[in-house]
PDB file of C-alpha atoms in Angstrom:
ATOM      1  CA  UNK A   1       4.990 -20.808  -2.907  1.00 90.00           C
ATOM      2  CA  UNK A   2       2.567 -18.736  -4.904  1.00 96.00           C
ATOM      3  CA  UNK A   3       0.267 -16.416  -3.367  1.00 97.00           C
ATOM      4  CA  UNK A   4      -3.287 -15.371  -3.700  1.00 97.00           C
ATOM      5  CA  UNK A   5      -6.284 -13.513  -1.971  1.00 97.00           C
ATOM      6  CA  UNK A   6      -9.995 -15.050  -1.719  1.00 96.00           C
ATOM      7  CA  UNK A   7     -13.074 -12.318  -1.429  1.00 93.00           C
ATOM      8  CA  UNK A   8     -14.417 -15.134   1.142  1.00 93.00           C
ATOM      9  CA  UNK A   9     -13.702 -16.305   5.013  1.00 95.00           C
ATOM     10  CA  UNK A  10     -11.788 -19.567   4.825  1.00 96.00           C
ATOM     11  CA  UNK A  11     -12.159 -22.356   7.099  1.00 96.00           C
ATOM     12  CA  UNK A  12     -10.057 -25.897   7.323  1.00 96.00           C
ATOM     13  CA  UNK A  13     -11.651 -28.313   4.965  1.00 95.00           C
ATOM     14  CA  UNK A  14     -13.350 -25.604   2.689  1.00 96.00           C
ATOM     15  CA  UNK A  15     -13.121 -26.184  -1.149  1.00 96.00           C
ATOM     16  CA  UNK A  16     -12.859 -22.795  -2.993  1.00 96.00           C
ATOM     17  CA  UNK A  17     -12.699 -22.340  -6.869  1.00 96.00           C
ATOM     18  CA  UNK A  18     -10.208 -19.683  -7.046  1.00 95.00           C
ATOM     19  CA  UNK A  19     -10.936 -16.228  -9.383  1.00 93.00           C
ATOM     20  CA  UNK A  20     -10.744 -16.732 -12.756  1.00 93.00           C
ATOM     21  CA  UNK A  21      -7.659 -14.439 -13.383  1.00 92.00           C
ATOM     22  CA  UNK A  22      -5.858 -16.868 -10.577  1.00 95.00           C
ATOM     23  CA  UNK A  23      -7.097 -19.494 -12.361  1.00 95.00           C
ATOM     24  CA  UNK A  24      -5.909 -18.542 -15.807  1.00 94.00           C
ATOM     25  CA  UNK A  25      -2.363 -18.005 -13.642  1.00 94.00           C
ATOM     26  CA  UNK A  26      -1.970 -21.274 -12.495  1.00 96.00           C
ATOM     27  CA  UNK A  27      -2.822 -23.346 -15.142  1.00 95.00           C
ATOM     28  CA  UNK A  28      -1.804 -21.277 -18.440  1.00 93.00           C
ATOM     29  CA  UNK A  29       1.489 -19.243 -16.841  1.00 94.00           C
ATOM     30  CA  UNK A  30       2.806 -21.450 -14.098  1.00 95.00           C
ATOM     31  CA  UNK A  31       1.546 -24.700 -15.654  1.00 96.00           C
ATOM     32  CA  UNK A  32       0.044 -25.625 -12.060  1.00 94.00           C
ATOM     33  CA  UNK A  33      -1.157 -29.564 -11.356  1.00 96.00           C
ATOM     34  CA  UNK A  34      -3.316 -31.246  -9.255  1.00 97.00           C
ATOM     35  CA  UNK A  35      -1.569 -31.732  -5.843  1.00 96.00           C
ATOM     36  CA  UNK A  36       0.300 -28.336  -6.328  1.00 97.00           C
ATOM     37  CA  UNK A  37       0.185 -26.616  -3.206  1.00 97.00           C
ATOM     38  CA  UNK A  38      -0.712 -22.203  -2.355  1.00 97.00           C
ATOM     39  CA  UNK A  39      -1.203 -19.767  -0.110  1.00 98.00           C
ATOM     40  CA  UNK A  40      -4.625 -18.300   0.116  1.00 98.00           C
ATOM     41  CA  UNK A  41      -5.415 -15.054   2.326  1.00 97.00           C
ATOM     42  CA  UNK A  42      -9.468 -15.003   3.354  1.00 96.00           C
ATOM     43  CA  UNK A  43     -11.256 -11.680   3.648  1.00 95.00           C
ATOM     44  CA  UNK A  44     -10.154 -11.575   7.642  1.00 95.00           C
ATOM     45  CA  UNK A  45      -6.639 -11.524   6.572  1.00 96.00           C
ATOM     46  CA  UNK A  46      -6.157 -14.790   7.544  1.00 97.00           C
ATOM     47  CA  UNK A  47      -3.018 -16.986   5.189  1.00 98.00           C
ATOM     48  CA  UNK A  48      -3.856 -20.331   4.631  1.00 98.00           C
ATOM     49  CA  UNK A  49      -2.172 -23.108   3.479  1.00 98.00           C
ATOM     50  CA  UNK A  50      -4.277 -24.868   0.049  1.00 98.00           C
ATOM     51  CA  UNK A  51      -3.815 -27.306  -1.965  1.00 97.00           C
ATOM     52  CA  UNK A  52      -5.258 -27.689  -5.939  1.00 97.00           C
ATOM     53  CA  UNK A  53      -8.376 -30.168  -5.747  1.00 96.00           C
ATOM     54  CA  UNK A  54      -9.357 -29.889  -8.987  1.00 96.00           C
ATOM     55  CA  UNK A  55      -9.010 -28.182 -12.786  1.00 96.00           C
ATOM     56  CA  UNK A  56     -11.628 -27.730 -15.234  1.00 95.00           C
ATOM     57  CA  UNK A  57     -10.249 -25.744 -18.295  1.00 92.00           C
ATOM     58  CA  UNK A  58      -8.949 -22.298 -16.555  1.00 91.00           C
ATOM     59  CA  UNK A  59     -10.997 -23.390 -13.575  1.00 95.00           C
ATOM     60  CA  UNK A  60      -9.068 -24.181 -10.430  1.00 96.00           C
ATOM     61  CA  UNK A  61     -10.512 -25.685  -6.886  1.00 97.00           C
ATOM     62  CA  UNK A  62      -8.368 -25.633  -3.690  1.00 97.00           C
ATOM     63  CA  UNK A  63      -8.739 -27.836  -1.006  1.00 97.00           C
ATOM     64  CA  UNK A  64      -7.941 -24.976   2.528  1.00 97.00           C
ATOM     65  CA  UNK A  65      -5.705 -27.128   4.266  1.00 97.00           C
ATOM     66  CA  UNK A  66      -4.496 -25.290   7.472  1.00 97.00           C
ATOM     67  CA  UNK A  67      -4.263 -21.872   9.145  1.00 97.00           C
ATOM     68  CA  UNK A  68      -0.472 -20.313   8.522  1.00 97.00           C
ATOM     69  CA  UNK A  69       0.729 -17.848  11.367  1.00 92.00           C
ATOM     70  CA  UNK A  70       2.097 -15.649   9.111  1.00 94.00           C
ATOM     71  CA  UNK A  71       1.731 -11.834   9.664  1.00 95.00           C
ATOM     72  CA  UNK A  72       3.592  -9.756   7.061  1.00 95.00           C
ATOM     73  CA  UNK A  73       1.359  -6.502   8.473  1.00 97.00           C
ATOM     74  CA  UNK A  74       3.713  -3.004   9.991  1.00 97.00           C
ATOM     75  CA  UNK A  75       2.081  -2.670  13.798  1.00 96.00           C
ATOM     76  CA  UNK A  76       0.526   0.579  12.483  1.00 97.00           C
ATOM     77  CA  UNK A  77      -1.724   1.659   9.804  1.00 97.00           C
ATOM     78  CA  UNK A  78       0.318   3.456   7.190  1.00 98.00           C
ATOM     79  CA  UNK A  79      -1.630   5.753   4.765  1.00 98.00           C
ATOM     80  CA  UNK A  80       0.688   7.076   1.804  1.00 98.00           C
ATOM     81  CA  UNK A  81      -0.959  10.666   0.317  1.00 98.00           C
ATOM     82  CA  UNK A  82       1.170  11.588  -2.870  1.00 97.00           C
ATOM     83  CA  UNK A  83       0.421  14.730  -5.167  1.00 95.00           C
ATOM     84  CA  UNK A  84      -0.530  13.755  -8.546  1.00 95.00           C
ATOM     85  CA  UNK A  85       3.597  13.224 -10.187  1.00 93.00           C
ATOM     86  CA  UNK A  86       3.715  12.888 -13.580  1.00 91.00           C
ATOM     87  CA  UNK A  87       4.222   9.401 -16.025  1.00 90.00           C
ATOM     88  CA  UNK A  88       4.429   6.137 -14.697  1.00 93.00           C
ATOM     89  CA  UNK A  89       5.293   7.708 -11.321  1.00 96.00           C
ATOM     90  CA  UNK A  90       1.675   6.673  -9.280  1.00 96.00           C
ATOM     91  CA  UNK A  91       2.170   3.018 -10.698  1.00 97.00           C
ATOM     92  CA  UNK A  92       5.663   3.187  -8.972  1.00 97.00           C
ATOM     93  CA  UNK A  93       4.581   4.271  -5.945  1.00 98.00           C
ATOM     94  CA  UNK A  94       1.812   1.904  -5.582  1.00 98.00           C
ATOM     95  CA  UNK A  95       4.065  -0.909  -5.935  1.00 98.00           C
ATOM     96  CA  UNK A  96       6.840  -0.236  -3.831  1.00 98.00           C
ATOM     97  CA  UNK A  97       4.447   1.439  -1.001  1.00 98.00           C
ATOM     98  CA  UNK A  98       2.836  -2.314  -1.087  1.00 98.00           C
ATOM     99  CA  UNK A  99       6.004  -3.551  -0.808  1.00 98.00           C
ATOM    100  CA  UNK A 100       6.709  -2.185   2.090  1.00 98.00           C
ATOM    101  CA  UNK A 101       3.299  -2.085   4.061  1.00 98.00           C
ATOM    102  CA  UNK A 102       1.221   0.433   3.498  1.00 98.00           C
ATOM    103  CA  UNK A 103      -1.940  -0.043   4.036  1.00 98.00           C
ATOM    104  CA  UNK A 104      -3.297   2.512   1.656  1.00 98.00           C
ATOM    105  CA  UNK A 105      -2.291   4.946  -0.777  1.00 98.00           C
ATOM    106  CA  UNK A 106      -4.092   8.239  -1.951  1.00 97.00           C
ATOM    107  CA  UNK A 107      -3.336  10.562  -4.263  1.00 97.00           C
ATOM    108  CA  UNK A 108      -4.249  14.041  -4.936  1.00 95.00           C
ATOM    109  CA  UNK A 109      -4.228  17.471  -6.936  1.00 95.00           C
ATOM    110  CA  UNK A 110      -2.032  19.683  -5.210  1.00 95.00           C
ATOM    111  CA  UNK A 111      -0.465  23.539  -6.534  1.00 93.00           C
ATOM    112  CA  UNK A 112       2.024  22.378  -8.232  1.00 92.00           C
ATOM    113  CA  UNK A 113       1.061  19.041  -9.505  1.00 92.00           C
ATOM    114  CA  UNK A 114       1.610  19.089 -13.159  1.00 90.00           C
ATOM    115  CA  UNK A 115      -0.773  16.213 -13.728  1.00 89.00           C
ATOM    116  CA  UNK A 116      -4.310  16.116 -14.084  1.00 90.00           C
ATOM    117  CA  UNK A 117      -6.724  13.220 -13.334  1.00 91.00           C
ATOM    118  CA  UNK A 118      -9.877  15.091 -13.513  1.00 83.00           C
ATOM    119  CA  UNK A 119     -12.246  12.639 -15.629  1.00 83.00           C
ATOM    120  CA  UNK A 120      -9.796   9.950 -15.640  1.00 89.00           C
ATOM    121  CA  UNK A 121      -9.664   9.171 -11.557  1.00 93.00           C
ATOM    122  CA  UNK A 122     -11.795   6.319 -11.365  1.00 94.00           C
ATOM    123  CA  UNK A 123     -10.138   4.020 -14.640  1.00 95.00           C
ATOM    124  CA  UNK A 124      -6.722   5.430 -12.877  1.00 95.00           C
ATOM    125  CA  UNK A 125      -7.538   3.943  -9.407  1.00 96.00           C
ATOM    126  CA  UNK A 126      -8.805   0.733 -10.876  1.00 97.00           C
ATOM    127  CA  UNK A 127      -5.584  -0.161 -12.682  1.00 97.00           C
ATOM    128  CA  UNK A 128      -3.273   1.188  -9.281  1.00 97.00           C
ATOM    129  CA  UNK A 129      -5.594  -1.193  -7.292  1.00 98.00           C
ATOM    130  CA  UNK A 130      -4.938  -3.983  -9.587  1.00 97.00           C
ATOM    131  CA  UNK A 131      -1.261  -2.593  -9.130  1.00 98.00           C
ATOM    132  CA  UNK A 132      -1.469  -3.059  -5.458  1.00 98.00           C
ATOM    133  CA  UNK A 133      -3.281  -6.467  -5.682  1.00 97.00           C
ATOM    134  CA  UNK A 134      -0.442  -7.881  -7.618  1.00 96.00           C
ATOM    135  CA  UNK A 135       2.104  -6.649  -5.364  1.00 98.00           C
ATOM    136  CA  UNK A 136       0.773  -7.648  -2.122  1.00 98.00           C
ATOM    137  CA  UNK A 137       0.388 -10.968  -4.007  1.00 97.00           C
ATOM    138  CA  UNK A 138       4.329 -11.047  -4.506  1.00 97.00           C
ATOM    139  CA  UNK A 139       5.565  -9.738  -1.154  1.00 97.00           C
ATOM    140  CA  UNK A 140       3.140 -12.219   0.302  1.00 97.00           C
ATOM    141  CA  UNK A 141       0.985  -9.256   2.247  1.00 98.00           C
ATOM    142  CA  UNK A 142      -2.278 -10.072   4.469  1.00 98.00           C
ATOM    143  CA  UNK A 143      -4.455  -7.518   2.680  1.00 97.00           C
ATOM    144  CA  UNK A 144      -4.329  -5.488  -0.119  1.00 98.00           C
ATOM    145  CA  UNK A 145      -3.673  -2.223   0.116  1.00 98.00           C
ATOM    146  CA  UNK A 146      -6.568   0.530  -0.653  1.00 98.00           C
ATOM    147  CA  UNK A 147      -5.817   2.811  -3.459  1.00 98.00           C
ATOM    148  CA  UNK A 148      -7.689   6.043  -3.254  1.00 97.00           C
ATOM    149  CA  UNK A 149      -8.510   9.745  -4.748  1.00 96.00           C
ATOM    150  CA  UNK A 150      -8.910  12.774  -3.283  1.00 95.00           C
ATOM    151  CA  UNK A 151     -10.043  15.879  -5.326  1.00 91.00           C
ATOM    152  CA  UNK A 152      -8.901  18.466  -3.160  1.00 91.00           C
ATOM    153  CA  UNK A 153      -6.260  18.874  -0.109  1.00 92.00           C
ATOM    154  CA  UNK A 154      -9.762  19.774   2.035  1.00 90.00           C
ATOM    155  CA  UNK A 155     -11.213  16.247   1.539  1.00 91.00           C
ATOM    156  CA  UNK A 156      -7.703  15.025   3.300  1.00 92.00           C
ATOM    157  CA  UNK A 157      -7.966  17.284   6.434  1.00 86.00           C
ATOM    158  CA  UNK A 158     -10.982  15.766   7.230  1.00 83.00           C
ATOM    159  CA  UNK A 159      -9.764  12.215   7.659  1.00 87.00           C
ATOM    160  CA  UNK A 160      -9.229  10.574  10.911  1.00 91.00           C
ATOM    161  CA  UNK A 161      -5.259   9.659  11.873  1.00 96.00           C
ATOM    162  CA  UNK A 162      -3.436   9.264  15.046  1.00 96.00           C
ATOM    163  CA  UNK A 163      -0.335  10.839  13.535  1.00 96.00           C
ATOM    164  CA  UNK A 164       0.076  12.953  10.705  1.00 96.00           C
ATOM    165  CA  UNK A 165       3.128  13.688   9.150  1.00 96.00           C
ATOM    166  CA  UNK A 166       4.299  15.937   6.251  1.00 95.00           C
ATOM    167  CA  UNK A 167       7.305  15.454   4.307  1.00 93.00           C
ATOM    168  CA  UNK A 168       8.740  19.103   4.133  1.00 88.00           C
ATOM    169  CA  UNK A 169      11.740  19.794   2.168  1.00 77.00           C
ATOM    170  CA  UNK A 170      12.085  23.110   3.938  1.00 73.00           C
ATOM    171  CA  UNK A 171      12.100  21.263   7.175  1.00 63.00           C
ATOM    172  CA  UNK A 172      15.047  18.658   5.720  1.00 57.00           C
ATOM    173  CA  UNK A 173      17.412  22.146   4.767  1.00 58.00           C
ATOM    174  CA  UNK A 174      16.965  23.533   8.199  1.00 57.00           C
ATOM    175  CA  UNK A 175      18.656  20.455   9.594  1.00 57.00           C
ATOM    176  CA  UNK A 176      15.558  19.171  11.419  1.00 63.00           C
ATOM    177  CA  UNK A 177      16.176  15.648  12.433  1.00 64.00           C
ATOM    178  CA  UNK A 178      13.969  14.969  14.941  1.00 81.00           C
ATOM    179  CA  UNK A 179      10.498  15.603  14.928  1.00 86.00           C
ATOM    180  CA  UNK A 180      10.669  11.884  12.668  1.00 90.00           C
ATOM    181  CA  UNK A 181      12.237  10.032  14.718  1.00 90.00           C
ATOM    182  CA  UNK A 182      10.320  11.373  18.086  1.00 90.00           C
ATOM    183  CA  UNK A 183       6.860  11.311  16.038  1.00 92.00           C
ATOM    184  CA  UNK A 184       7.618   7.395  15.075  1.00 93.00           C
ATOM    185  CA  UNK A 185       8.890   6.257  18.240  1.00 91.00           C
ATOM    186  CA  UNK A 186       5.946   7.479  20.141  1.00 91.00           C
ATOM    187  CA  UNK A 187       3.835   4.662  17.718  1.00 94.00           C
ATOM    188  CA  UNK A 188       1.804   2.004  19.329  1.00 94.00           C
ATOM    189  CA  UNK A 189       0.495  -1.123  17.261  1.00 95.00           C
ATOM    190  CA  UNK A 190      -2.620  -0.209  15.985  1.00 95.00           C
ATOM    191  CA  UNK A 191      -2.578   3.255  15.589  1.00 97.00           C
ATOM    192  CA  UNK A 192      -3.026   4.900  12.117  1.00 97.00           C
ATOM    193  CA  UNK A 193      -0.616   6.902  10.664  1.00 98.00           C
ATOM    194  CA  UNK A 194      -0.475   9.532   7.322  1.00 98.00           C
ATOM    195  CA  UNK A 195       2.607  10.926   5.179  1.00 97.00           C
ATOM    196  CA  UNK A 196       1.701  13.239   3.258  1.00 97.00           C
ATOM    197  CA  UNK A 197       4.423  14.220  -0.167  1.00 96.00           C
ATOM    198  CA  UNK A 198       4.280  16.373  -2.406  1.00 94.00           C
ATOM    199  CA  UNK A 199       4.498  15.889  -6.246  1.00 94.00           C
ATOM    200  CA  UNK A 200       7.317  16.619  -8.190  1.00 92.00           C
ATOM    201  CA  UNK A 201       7.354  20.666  -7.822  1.00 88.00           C
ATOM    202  CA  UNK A 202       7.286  19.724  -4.174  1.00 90.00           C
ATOM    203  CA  UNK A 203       4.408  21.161  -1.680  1.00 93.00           C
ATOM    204  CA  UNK A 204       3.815  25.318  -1.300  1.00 93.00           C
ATOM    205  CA  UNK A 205       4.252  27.176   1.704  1.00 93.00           C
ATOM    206  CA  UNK A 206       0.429  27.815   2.003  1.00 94.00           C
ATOM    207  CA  UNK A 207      -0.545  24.097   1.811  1.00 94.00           C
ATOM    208  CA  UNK A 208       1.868  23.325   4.488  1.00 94.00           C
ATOM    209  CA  UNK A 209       0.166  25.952   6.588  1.00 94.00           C
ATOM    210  CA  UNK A 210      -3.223  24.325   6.144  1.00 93.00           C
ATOM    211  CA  UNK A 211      -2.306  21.192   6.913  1.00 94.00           C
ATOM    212  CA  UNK A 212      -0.310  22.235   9.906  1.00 93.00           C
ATOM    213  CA  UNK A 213      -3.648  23.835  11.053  1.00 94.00           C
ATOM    214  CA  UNK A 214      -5.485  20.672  10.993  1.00 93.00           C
ATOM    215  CA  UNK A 215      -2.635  18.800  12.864  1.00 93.00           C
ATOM    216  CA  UNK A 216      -0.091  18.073  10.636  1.00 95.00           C
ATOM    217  CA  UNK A 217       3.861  17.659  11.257  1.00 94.00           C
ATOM    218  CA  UNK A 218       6.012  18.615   9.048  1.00 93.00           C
ATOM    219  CA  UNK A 219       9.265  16.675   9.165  1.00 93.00           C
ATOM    220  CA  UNK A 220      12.017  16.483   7.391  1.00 89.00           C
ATOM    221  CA  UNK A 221      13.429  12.450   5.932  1.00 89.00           C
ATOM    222  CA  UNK A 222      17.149  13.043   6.636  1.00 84.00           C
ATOM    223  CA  UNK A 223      20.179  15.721   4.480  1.00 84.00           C
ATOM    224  CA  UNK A 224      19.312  14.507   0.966  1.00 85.00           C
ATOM    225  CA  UNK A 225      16.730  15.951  -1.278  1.00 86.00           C
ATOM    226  CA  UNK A 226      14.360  13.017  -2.405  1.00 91.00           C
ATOM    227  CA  UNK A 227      12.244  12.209  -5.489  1.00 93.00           C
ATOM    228  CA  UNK A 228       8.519  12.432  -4.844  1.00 94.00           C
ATOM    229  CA  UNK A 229       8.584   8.617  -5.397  1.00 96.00           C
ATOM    230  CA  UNK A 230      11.367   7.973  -3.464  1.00 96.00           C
ATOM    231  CA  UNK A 231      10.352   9.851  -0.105  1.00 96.00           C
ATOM    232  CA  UNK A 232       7.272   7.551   0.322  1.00 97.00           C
ATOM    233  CA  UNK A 233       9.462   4.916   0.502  1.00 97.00           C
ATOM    234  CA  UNK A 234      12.026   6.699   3.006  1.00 96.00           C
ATOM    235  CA  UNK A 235       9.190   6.981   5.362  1.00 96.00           C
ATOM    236  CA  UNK A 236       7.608   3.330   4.949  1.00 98.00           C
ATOM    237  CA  UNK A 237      10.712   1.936   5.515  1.00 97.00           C
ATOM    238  CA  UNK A 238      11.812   3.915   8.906  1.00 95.00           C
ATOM    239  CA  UNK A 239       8.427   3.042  10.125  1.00 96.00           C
ATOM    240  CA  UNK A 240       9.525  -0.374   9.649  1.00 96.00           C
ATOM    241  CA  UNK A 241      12.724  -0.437  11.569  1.00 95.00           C
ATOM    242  CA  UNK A 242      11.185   1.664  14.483  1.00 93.00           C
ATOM    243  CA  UNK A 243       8.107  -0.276  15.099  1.00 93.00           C
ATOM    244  CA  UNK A 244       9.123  -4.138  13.730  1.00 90.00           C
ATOM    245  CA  UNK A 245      13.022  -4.049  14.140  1.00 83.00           C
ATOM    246  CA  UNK A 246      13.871  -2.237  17.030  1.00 80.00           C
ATOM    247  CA  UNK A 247      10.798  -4.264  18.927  1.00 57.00           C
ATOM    248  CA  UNK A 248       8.867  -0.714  19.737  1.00 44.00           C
TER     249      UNK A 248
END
């Protein structure tokens, strides 16, 4: 069943013309009839069950049926902060970090980021959000996940997070193993959580020691060396099996 997200709050009985890219979906791509039934996410996150009332053109109406208990959300709030990586990289890591929960995904200049956003930032963001939007759409998320930019590693130590975590390479040769595991099994549902990864050069001595000043972990994601695309994913998906699978 296809799935989409509505900028209003649903209620049963509510008839909603969908947005006009959704439209344009249904009725030109997936050749969508009256009758045809959806799932439609409200602005509070809530999945509903709709049904098409009515096409005009592009134009398509849904009839909000009934409130699905479905709840595809990790227990925590997951923020992904990657250092600007080069190529197609940041669409990557949008996608998959969707994927697999996160609630919101940042990236930023760091020392030995090769890239450079500068100007660019905002037309960047835009098509990662759109990114994201499509994603959550396919692994049938609650929300959307926020796609962000920072301009500087200061703007970052500033935010607000329960736990804050960064993915050290250094930390990975010296055979640390637990400071992960300990740092996610201490979650409770509803706490916020950061990983922080650096881009492809990896992350300098110095910015580790900032950010371990202003309460950062550095931790190390297991014997192998990891891509900075991959090591997002690492994380996201140990989050998963500590806090959804293993019932903490």
């Amino acid at each position: 069943m296809q799935h989409y997200f509505s900028d209003q709050r649903l209620t049963t009985g509510q008839t909603v013309w969908l947005d006009d890219q959704i439209g344009h979906h249904l009725t030109r791509v997936l050749r969508a009839t009256v009758g045809d039934q959806l799932q439609l996410v409200g602005n509070d996150q809530q999945v509903y069950l709709a049904e098409i009332h009515e096409i005009s053109g592009q134009r398509v109406a849904v009839a909000v049926k009934q409130p699905l208990h479905i709840d595809a959300e990790l227990p925590v709030d997951v923020t992904i902060v990657s250092g600007l990586s080069k190529k197609n990289k940041p669409e990557w890591i949008v996608q998959k970090a969707t994927e697999l929960g996160a609630a919101q995904v940042i990236f930023l200049p760091l020392s030995r980021s090769i890239a450079k956003w500068d100007q660019k930032s905002a037309k960047k963001v835009a098509r990662l959000q759109e990114v994201a939007q499509s994603a959550a759409e396919q692994s049938h998320r609650n929300r959307i996940p926020k796609v962000g930019y920072l301009s500087s590693l200061r703007m970052l130590e500033k935010q607000p997070y329960d736990v804050k975590l960064i993915a050290y390479e250094e930390a990975a040769k010296a055979g640390e193993e637990t400071r992960l595991v300990t740092a996610l099994r201490h979650l409770t549902p509803g706490q916020s959580l950061v990983g922080l990864f650096g881009p492809e050069g990896g992350i300098t001595e110095e910015e580790v020691a900032d950010l371990t000043a202003n309460g950062y972990l550095p931790v190390g994601l297991g014997p192998r060396i990891l891509r900075t695309e991959t090591a997002p994913m690492y994380l996201l998906t140990a989050i998963s099996v500590m806090t959804e699978m293993m019932g903490s």
